Structures are given as structure tokens and as C-alpha cells.
mmCIF file of C-alpha atoms in Angstrom:
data_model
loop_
_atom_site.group_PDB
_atom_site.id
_atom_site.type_symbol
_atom_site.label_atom_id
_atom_site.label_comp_id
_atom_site.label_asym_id
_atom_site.label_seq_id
_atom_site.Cartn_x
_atom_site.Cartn_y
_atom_site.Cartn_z
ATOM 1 C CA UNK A 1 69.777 12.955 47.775
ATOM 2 C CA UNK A 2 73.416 11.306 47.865
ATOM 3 C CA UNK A 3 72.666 10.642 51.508
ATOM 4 C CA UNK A 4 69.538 9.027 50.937
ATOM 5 C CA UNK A 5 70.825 6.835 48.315
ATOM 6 C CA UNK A 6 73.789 5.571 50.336
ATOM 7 C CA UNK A 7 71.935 5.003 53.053
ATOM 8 C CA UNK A 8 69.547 3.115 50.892
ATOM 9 C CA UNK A 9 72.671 1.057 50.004
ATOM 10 C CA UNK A 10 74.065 0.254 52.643
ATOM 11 C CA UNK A 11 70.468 -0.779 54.256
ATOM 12 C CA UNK A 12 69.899 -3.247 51.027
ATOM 13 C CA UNK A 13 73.677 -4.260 51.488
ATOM 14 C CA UNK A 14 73.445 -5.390 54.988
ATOM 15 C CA UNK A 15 76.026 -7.763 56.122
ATOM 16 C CA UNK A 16 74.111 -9.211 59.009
ATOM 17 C CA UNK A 17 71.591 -10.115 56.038
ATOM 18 C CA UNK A 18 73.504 -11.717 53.746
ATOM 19 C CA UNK A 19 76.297 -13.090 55.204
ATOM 20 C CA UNK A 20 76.583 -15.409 58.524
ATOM 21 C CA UNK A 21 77.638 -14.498 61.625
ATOM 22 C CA UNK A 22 81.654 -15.035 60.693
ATOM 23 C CA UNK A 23 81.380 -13.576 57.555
ATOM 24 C CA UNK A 24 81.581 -10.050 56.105
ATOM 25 C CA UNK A 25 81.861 -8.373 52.647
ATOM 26 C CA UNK A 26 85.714 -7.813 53.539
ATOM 27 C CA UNK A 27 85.930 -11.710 52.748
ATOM 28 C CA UNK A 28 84.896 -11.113 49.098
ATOM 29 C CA UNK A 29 87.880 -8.936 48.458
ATOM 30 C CA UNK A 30 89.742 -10.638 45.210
ATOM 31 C CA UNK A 31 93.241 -12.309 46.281
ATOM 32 C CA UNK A 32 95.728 -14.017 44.306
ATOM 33 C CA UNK A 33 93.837 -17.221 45.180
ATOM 34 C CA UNK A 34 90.282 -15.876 45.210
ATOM 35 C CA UNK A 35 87.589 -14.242 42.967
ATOM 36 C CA UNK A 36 84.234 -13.267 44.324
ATOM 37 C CA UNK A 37 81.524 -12.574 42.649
ATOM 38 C CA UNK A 38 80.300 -9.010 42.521
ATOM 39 C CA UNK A 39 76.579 -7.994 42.109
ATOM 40 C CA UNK A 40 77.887 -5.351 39.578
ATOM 41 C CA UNK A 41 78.809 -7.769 36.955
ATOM 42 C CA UNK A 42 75.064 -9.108 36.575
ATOM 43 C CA UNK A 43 74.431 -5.866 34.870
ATOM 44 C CA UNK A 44 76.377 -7.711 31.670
ATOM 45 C CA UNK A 45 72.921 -9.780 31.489
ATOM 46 C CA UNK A 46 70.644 -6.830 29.704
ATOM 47 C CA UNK A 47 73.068 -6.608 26.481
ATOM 48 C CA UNK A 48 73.956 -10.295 26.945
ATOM 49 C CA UNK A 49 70.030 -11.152 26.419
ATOM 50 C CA UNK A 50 69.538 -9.359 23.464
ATOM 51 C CA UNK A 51 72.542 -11.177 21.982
ATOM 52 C CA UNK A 52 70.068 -13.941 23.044
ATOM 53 C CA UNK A 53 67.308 -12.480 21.488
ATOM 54 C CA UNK A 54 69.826 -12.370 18.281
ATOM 55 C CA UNK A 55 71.422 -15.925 18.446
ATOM 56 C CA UNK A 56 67.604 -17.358 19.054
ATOM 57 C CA UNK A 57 66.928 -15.671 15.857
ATOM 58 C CA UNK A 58 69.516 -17.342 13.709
ATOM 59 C CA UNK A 59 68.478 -20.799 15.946
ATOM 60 C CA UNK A 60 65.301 -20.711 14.221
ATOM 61 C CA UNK A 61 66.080 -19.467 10.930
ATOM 62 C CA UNK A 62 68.622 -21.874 9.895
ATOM 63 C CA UNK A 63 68.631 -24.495 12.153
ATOM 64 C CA UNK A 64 65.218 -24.929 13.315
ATOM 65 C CA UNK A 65 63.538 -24.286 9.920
ATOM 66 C CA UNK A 66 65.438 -26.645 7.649
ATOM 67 C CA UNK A 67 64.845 -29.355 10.539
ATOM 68 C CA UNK A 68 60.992 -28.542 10.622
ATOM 69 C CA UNK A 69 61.276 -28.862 6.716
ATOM 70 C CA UNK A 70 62.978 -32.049 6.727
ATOM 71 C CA UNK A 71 60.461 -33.854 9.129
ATOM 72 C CA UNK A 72 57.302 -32.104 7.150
ATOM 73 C CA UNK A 73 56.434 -29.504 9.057
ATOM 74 C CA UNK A 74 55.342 -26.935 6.665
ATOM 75 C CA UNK A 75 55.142 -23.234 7.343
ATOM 76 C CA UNK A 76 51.430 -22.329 6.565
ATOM 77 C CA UNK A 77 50.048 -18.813 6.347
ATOM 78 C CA UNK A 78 47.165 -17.670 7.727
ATOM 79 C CA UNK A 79 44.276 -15.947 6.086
ATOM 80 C CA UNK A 80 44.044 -12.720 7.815
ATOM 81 C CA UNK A 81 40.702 -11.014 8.284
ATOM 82 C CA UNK A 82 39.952 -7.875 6.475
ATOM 83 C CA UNK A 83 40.689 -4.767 9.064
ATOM 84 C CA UNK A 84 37.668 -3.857 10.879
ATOM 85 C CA UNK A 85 37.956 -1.388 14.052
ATOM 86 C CA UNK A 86 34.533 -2.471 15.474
ATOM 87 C CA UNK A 87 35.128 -6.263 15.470
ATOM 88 C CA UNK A 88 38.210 -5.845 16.353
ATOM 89 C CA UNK A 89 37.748 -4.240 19.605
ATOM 90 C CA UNK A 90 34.491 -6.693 20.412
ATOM 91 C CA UNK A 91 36.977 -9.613 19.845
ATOM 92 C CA UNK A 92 39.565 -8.721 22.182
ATOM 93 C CA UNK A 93 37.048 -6.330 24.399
ATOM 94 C CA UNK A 94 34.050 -8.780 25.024
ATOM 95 C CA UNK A 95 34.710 -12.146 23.992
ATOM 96 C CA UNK A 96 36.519 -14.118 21.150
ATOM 97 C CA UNK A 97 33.383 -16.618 20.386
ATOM 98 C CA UNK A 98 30.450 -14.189 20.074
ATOM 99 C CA UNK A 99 26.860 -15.841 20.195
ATOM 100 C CA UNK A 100 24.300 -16.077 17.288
ATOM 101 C CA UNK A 101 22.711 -13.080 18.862
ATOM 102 C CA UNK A 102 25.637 -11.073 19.165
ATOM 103 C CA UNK A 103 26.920 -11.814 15.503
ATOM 104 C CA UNK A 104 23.513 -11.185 14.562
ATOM 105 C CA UNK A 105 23.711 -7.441 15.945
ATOM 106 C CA UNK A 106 27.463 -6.945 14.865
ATOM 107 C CA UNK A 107 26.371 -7.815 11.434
ATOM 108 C CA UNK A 108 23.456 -5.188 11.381
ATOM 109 C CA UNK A 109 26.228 -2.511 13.073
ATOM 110 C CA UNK A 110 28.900 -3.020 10.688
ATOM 111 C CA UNK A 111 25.780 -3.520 7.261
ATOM 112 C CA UNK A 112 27.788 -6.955 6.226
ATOM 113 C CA UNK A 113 26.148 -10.555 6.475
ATOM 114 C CA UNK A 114 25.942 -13.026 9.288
ATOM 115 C CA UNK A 115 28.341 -15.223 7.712
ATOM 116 C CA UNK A 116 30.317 -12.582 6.904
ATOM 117 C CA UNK A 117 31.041 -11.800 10.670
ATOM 118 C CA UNK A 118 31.168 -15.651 11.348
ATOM 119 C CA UNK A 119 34.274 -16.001 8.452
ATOM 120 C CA UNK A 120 35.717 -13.038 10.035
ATOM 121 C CA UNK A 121 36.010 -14.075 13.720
ATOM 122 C CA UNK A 122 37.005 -17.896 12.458
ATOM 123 C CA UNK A 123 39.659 -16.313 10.872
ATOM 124 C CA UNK A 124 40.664 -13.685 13.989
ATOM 125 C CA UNK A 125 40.471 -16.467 16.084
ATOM 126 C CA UNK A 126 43.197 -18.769 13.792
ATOM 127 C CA UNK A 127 45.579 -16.183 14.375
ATOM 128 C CA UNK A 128 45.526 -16.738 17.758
ATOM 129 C CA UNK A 129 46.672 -19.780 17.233
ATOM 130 C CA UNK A 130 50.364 -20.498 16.880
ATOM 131 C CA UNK A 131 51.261 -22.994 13.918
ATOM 132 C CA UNK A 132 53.425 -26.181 14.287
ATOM 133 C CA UNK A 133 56.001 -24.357 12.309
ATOM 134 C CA UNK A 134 56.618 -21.625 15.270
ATOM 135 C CA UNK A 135 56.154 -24.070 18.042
ATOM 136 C CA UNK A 136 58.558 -26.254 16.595
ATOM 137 C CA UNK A 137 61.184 -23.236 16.134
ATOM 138 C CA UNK A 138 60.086 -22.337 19.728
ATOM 139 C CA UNK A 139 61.263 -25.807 21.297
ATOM 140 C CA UNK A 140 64.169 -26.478 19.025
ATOM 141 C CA UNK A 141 66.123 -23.065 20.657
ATOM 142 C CA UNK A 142 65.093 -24.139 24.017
ATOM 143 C CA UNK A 143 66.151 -27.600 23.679
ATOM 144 C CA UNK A 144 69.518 -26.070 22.310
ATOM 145 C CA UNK A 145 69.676 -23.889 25.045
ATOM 146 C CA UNK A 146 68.905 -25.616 27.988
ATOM 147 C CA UNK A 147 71.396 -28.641 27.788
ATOM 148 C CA UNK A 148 72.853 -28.384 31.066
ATOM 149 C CA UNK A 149 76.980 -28.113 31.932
ATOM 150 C CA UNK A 150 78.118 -31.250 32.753
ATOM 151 C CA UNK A 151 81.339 -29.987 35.526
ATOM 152 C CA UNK A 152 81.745 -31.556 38.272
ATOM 153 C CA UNK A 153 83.840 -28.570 40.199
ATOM 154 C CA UNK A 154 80.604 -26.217 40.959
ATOM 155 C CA UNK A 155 78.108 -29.200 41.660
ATOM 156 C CA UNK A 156 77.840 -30.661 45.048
ATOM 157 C CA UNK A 157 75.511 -32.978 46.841
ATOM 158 C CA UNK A 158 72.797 -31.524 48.580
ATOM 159 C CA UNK A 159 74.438 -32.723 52.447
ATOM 160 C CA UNK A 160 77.840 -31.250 51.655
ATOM 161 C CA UNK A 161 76.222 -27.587 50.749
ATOM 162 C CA UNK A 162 77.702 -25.849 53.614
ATOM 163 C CA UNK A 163 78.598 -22.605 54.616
ATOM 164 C CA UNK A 164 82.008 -22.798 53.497
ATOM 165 C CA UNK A 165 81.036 -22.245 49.828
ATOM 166 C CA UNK A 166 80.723 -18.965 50.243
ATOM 167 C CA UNK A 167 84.102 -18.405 50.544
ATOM 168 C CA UNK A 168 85.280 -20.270 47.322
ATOM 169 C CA UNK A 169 86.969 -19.019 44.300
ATOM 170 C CA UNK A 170 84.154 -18.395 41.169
ATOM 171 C CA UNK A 171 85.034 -20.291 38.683
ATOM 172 C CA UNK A 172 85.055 -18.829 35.011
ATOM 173 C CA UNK A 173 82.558 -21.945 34.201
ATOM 174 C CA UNK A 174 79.995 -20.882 36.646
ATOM 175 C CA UNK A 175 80.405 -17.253 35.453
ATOM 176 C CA UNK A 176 79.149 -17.919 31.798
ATOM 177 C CA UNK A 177 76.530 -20.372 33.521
ATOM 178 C CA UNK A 178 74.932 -18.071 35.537
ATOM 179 C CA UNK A 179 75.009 -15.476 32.518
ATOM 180 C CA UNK A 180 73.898 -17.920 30.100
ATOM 181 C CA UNK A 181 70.994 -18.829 32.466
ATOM 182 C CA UNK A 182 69.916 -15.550 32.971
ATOM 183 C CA UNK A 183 69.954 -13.825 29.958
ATOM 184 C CA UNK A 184 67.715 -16.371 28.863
ATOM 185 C CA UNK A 185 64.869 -16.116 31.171
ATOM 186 C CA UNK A 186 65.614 -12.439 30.925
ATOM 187 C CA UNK A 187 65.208 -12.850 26.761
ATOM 188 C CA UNK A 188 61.867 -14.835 27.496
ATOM 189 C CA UNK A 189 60.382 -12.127 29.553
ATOM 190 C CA UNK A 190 61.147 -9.922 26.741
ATOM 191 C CA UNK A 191 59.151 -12.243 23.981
ATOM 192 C CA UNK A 192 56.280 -12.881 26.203
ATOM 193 C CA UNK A 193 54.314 -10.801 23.674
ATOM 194 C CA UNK A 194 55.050 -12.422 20.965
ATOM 195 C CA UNK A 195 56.016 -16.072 21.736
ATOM 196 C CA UNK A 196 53.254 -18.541 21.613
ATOM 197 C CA UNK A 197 50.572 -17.742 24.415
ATOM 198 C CA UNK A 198 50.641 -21.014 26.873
ATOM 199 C CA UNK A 199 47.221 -21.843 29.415
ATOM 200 C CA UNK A 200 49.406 -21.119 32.440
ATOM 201 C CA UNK A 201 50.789 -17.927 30.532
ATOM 202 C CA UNK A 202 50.680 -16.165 34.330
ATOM 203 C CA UNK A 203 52.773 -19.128 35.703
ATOM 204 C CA UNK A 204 55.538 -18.654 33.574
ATOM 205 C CA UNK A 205 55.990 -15.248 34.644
ATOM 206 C CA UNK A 206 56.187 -15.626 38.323
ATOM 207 C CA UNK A 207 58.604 -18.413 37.274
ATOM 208 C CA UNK A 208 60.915 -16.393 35.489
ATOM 209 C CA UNK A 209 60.657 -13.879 37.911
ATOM 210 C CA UNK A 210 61.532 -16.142 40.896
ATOM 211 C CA UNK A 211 64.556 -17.633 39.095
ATOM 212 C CA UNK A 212 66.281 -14.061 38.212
ATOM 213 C CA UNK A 213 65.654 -13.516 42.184
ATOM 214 C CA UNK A 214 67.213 -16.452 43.072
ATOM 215 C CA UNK A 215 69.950 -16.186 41.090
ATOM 216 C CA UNK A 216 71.186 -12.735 41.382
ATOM 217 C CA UNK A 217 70.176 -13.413 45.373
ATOM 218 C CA UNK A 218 73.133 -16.475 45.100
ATOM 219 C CA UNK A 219 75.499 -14.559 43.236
ATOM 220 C CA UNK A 220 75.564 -11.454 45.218
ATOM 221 C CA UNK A 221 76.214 -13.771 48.405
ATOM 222 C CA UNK A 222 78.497 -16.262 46.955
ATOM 223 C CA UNK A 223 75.483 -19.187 46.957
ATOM 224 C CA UNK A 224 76.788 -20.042 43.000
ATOM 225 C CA UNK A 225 77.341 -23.883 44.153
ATOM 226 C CA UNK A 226 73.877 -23.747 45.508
ATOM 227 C CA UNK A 227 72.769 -21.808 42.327
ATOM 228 C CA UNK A 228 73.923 -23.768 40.095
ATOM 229 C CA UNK A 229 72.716 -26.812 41.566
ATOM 230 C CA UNK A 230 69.503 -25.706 41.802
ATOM 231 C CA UNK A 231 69.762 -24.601 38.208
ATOM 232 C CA UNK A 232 71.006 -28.378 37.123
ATOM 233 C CA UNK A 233 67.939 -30.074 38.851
ATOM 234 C CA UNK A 234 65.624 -27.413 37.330
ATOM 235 C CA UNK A 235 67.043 -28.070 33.202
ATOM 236 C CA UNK A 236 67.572 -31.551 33.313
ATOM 237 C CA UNK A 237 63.938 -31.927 33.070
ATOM 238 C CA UNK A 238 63.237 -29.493 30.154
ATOM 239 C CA UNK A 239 65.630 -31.215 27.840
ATOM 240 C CA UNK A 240 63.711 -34.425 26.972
ATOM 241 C CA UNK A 241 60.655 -32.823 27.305
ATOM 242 C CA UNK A 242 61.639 -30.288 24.785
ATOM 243 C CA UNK A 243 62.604 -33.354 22.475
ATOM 244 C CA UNK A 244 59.612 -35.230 23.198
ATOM 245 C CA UNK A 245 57.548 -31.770 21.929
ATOM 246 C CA UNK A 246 60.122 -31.808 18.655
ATOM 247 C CA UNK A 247 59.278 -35.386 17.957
ATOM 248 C CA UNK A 248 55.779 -34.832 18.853
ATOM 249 C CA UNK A 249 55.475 -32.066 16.472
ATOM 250 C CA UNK A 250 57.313 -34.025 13.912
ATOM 251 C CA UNK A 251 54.410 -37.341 13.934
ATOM 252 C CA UNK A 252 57.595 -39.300 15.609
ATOM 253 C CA UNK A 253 55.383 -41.045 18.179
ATOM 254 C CA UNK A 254 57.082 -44.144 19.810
ATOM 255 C CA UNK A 255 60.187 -41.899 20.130
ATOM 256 C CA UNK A 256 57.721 -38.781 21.296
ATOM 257 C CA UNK A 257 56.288 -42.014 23.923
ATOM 258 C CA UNK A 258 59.634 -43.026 24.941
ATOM 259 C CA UNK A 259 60.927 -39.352 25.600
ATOM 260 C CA UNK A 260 58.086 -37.899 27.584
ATOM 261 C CA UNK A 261 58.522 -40.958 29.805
ATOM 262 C CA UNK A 262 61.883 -39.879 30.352
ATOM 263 C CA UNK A 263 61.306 -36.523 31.185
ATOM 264 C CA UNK A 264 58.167 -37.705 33.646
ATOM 265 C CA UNK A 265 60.760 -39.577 35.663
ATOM 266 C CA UNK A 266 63.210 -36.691 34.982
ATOM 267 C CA UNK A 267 60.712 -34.535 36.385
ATOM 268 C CA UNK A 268 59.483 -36.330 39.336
ATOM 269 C CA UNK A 269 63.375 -37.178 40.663
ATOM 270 C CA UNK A 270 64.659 -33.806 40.116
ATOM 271 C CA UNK A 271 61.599 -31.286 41.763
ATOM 272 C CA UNK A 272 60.212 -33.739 44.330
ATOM 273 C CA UNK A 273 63.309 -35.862 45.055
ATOM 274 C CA UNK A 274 66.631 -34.090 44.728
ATOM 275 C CA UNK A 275 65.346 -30.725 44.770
ATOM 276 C CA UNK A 276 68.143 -28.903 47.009
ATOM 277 C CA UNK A 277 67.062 -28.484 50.691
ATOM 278 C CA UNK A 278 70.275 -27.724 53.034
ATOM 279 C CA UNK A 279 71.235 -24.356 53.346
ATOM 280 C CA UNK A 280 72.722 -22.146 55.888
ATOM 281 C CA UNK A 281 70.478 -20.527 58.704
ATOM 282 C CA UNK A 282 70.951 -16.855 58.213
ATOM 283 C CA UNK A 283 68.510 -13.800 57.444
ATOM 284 C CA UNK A 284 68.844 -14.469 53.842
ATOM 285 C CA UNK A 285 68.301 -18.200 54.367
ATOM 286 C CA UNK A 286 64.223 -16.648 54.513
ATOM 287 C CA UNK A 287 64.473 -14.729 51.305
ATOM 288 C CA UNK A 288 66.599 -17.441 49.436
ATOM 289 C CA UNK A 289 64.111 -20.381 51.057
ATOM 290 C CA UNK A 290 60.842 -18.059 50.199
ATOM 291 C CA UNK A 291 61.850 -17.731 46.784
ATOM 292 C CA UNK A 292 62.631 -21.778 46.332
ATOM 293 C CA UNK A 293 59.061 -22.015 47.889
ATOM 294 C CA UNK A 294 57.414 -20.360 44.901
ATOM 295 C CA UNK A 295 59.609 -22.502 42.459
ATOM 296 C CA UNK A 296 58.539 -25.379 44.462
ATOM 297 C CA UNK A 297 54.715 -24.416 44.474
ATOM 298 C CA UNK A 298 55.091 -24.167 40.659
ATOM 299 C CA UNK A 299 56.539 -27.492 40.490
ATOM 300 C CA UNK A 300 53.142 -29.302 42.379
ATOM 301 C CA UNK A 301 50.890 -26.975 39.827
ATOM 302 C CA UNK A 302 52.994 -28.423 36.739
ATOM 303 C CA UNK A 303 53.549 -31.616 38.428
ATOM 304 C CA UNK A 304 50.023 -32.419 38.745
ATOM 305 C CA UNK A 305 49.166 -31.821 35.290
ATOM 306 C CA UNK A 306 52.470 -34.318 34.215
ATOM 307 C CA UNK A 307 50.492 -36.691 36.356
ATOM 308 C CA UNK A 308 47.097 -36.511 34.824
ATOM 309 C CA UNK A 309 48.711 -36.827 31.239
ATOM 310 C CA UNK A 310 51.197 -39.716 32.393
ATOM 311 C CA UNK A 311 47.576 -41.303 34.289
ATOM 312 C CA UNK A 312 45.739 -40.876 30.721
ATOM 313 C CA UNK A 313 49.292 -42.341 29.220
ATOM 314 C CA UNK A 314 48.961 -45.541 30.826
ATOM 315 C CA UNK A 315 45.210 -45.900 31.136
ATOM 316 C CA UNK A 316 45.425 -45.409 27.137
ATOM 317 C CA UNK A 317 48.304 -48.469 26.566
ATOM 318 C CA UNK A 318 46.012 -50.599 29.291
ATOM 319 C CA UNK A 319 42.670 -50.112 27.444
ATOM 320 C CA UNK A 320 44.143 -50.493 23.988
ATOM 321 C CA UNK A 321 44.243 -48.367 21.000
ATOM 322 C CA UNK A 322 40.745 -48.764 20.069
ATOM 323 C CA UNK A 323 39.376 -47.002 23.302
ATOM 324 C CA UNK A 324 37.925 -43.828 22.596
ATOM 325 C CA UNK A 325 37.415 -41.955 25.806
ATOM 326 C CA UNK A 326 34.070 -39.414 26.310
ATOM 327 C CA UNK A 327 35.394 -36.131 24.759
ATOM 328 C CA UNK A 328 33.888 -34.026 27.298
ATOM 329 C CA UNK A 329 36.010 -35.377 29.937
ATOM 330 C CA UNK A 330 39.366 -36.008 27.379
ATOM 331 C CA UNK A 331 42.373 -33.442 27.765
ATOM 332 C CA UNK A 332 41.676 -33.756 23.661
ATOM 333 C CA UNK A 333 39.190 -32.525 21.257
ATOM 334 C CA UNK A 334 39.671 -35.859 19.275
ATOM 335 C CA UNK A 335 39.453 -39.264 18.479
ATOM 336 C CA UNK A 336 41.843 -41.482 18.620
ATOM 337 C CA UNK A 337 43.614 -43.777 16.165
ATOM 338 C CA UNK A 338 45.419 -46.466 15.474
ATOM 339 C CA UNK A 339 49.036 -46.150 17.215
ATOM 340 C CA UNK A 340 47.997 -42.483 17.782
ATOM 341 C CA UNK A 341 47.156 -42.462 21.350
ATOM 342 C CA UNK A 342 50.964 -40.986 22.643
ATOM 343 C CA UNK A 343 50.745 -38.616 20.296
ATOM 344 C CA UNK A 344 46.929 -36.904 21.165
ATOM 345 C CA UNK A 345 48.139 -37.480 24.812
ATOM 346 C CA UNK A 346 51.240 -35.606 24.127
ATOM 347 C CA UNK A 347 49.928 -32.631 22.238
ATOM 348 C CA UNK A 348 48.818 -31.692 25.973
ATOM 349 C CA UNK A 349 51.964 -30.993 27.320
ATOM 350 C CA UNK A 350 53.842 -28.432 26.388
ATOM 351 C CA UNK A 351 56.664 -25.530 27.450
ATOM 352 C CA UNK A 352 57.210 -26.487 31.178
ATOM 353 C CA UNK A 353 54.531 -29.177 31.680
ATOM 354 C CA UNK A 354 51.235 -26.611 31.009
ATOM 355 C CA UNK A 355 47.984 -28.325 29.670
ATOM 356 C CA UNK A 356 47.409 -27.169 26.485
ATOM 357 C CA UNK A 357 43.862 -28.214 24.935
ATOM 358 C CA UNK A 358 45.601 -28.672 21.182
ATOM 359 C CA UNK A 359 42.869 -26.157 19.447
ATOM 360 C CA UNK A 360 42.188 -27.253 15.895
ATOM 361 C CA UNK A 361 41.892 -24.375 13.354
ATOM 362 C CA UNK A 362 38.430 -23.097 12.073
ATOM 363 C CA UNK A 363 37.847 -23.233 8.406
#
């Protein structure tokens, strides 16, 4: 079994793999004037994202919750539906808007009244639906969080990202940035259950997925200035779009205007423009280039949606704030007011540029 594991490690550990054709893992022996990076050390991630998991927690307790207060956000309950075993498996079994016909039958199965069963699903359904409260909480950690290091030793432009990086010291900087990073998208996979549910729910995933790849891919092969560019044109986007949600949450609507414009620039310069592209031409150059690929895909599915809403943006200002566009065709279930118009176009975008259709609770 020893035999098979080592062999297993050494196959995975390939040097004509990862490293170029004048490079071999003897380089990444530590000197007096080098540290490499060793794969082992990523392990620190797993106990550093529940300390994640921890600090997020006291984020949104007292930080995020006296803000929401002090804009007039207010934390309201919802009325939870009396237990019922056979509703509750139709709702999340067959569908969470039953017909007249089907709440007509679940109403003779479980001996209570139509409206009865009506009340109860309007209610089920509410909880699906995450309040302002917890969305703000949600974006005010991840605004926190994802304010990218400003040092100018690990970042590079694109044309100078040569081979010769992978022989450079790590610097202690990049160390906690490539921790910080990844204990983070390693504490959102572990909340997927119970942060708030987004349309492109799927999405996210692969996302996360793709960037813990790529970044243990970088470290283990001495990529980090690579990494952490890539990592730099990837957050500089979130942060005013995180803000813009804050304000946006908060009623704040020419500042909520003024930052999602920001971040649609943001967002268009950094995925489409600067996004990195020059790398080195070995084996891994595939695996590393495959898994920017998927980042990139996910950037045209977000990107298109940060174009319809920044279309409906303008179109909006043009036509005045009078217009009231058909609702069956509207990215909103609403009219719009006076001065409201960034604000219903706004409440579509949400944690990394997904459409959301801004649900309105039952009563």
C-alpha cells in the first residue's frame, strides 16, 4: 500500500508537469536568501476558515447589525407555518406554488381548509426568502473582506510575468494573502446551506471551486505573482459592488447609482481587459490556463447580466422617471417611482453580478 501511495506521489508530483524544462523541485529548497512555498502549508486553510467562519460571525453581530440599525434596516421575523409532514414534503418534493387543484386535494388530505393550506404555503414560501437584515450582514463581511492588498512587491504587469517568478523568494505578505483568500472561499463553501440562496446558486460553486484550484495549483509551483494578480483583478470588482448592495439595501440611491457604475467599469476593465493572459508554456500551463477558462466563462455569464442591468440603467435615466416599463418583460416585479428607478434596477444585482428577481413577501 506504501508503494502505491508513493508512487501515486510522485506521479501527481511530476517535475516535467509543473516545472519548465530548467527547473526542478531541487530549486525550491529554502536558502538564506530564498523561501518557497510548500504545498504542505495550504493545509493551515481548513482551521484558518473556521476562524473565518468565527470572525464573520462577530462581523455581523456587532458591526454589521448596529450599521443595518442605524440606516433602518430592521430585523423582522417571520411567521413560521405550523409543522406539517405532508405539506412539507409536497413543498420541497413537487413544487413550492401548488395550483387551486392541488391545494384543493391537500386540503381534503390533511381535513383543514383551502385557505388554510394557501396561509400555510405563503408563509413556507416567506421563509425562503432572505430578509434585508441578513443580506445586508451578508455584504457588509464581504465588503470587509474583500478589500484587496495594496503592495506593490508581489504585483506585476501582465508582459513582465515570466518564468523567472518562479524562482523568487515568498514574501510573508503574499503568504497571509493567499491564506486569507482561501479560507474564505473555503468558509463560503461551507455556508452554502445556509447563506442566502442566489439564481446562479450552481455558478458560485464551480467558481469557488475553480479559484481553490487555481490557487493551490500557483502556490505549489511558485505562480504566487501570477496568483495574486489574478486574485487583485478578480476583488477589485466585488468591493464597490458590495457597497453599492449596502447602500442599496440602505434606500441610499444616488450613492447606490454612483457605486454600481463604478463597479460596471470596475468589472468590465478588470475580467475583459486586464484579465492576466501571459504565462509560461509548460504542461501545467494547460491545467493553470483550463482552470482561468472556467473563471473566464463565468465572467461572460455574469458579465452579460451587468450589461442588461447597466442597458435598463441608462434606458431608465434616458426615458425619465415617469416611464414605467411592461412588467412582463422588466427584471422587476414593480413600478417605478419618483427618483426610484436606480434603486428597482439595482435590487437585480446581487453577490457576484447574479440576477436576482427581488421577490416581494406574501401576506
Amino acid at each position: 500500500m506504501k508503494h502505491v501511495i508513493d508512487t501515486l506521489y510522485n506521479w501527481f508530483w511530476w517535475e516535467n508537469f509543473w516545472m519548465p524544462a530548467n527547473c526542478s523541485w531541487a530549486d525550491f529548497q529554502d536558502r538564506h536568501d530564498f523561501v518557497a512555498p510548500k504545498p504542505h502549508q495550504l493545509f493551515a486553510i481548513f482551521p484558518y476558515a473556521v476562524a473565518m467562519l468565527g470572525i464573520r460571525f462577530l462581523v455581523e453581530r456587532f458591526i454589521a447589525a448596529p450599521l443595518a440599525n442605524s440606516f433602518g434596516i430592521k430585523n423582522v421575523e417571520r411567521i413560521k407555518p405550523l409543522p406539517h409532514p405532508i405539506l412539507e414534503r409536497f413543498f420541497k418534493e413537487r413544487t413550492k406554488k401548488p395550483s387551486q387543484l392541488e391545494i384543493s386535494k391537500l386540503a381534503k388530505k390533511c381535513n383543514w381548509s383551502v385557505h388554510l393550506v394557501e396561509k400555510w404555503f405563503r408563509r413556507r414560501r416567506n421563509l425562503e426568502i432572505p430578509t434585508l437584515y441578513k443580506k445586508f450582514q451578508e455584504s457588509c463581511f464581504r465588503h470587509i473582506l474583500l478589500h484587496p492588498w495594496r503592495n506593490p512587491q508581489y504585483f506585476a504587469v501582465p508582459r513582465n510575468n515570466q518564468l523567472s517568478f518562479s524562482l523568487q523568494s515568498v514574501l510573508p505578505s503574499q503568504y497571509w494573502y493567499y491564506m486569507l483568500e482561501m479560507s474564505f472561499y473555503l468558509s463560503l463553501l461551507f455556508t452554502l446551506g445556509t447563506d442566502t440562496k442566489r439564481k446562479d446558486f450552481r455558478a458560485h460553486v464551480v467558481h469557488h471551486l475553480a479559484a481553490l484550484a487555481l490557487m493551490f495549483s500557483s502556490w505549489s509551483a511558485n505562480y504566487i505573482r501570477l496568483g495574486t494578480l489574478v486574485m487583485l483583478v478578480h476583488d477589485i470588482a466585488d468591493v464597490p459592488l458590495e457597497a453599492a448592495k449596502l447602500f442599496n439595501y440602505a434606500r441610499w440611491e444616488k450613492t447606490c447609482s454612483a457605486l454600481f457604475v463604478t463597479f460596471a467599469i470596475t468589472f468590465f476593465i478588470s475580467r475583459f481587459i486586464f484579465f492576466p493572459f501571459c504565462t509560461t508554456v509548460v504542461m501545467a500551463y494547460f491545467v493553470f490556463n483550463g482552470q482561468l477558462l472556467i473563471l473566464q466563462a463565468l465572467h461572460i455569464y455574469w458579465g452579460y447580466f451587468v450589461f442588461q442591468i447597466l442597458k435598463k440603467f441608462i434606458f431608465l435615466k434616458v426615458r425619465g422617471p415617469n416611464f414605467q416599463p411592461n412588467a412582463r418583460k422588466a427584471y422587476w416585479p414593480m413600478s417605478l417611482d419618483n427618483g426610484g428607478n436606480c434603486f428597482k434596477t439595482l435590487s437585480v444585482c446581487r453577490l457576484n453580478y447574479e440576477v436576482d428577481l427581488n421577490q416581494k413577501v406574501e401576506f
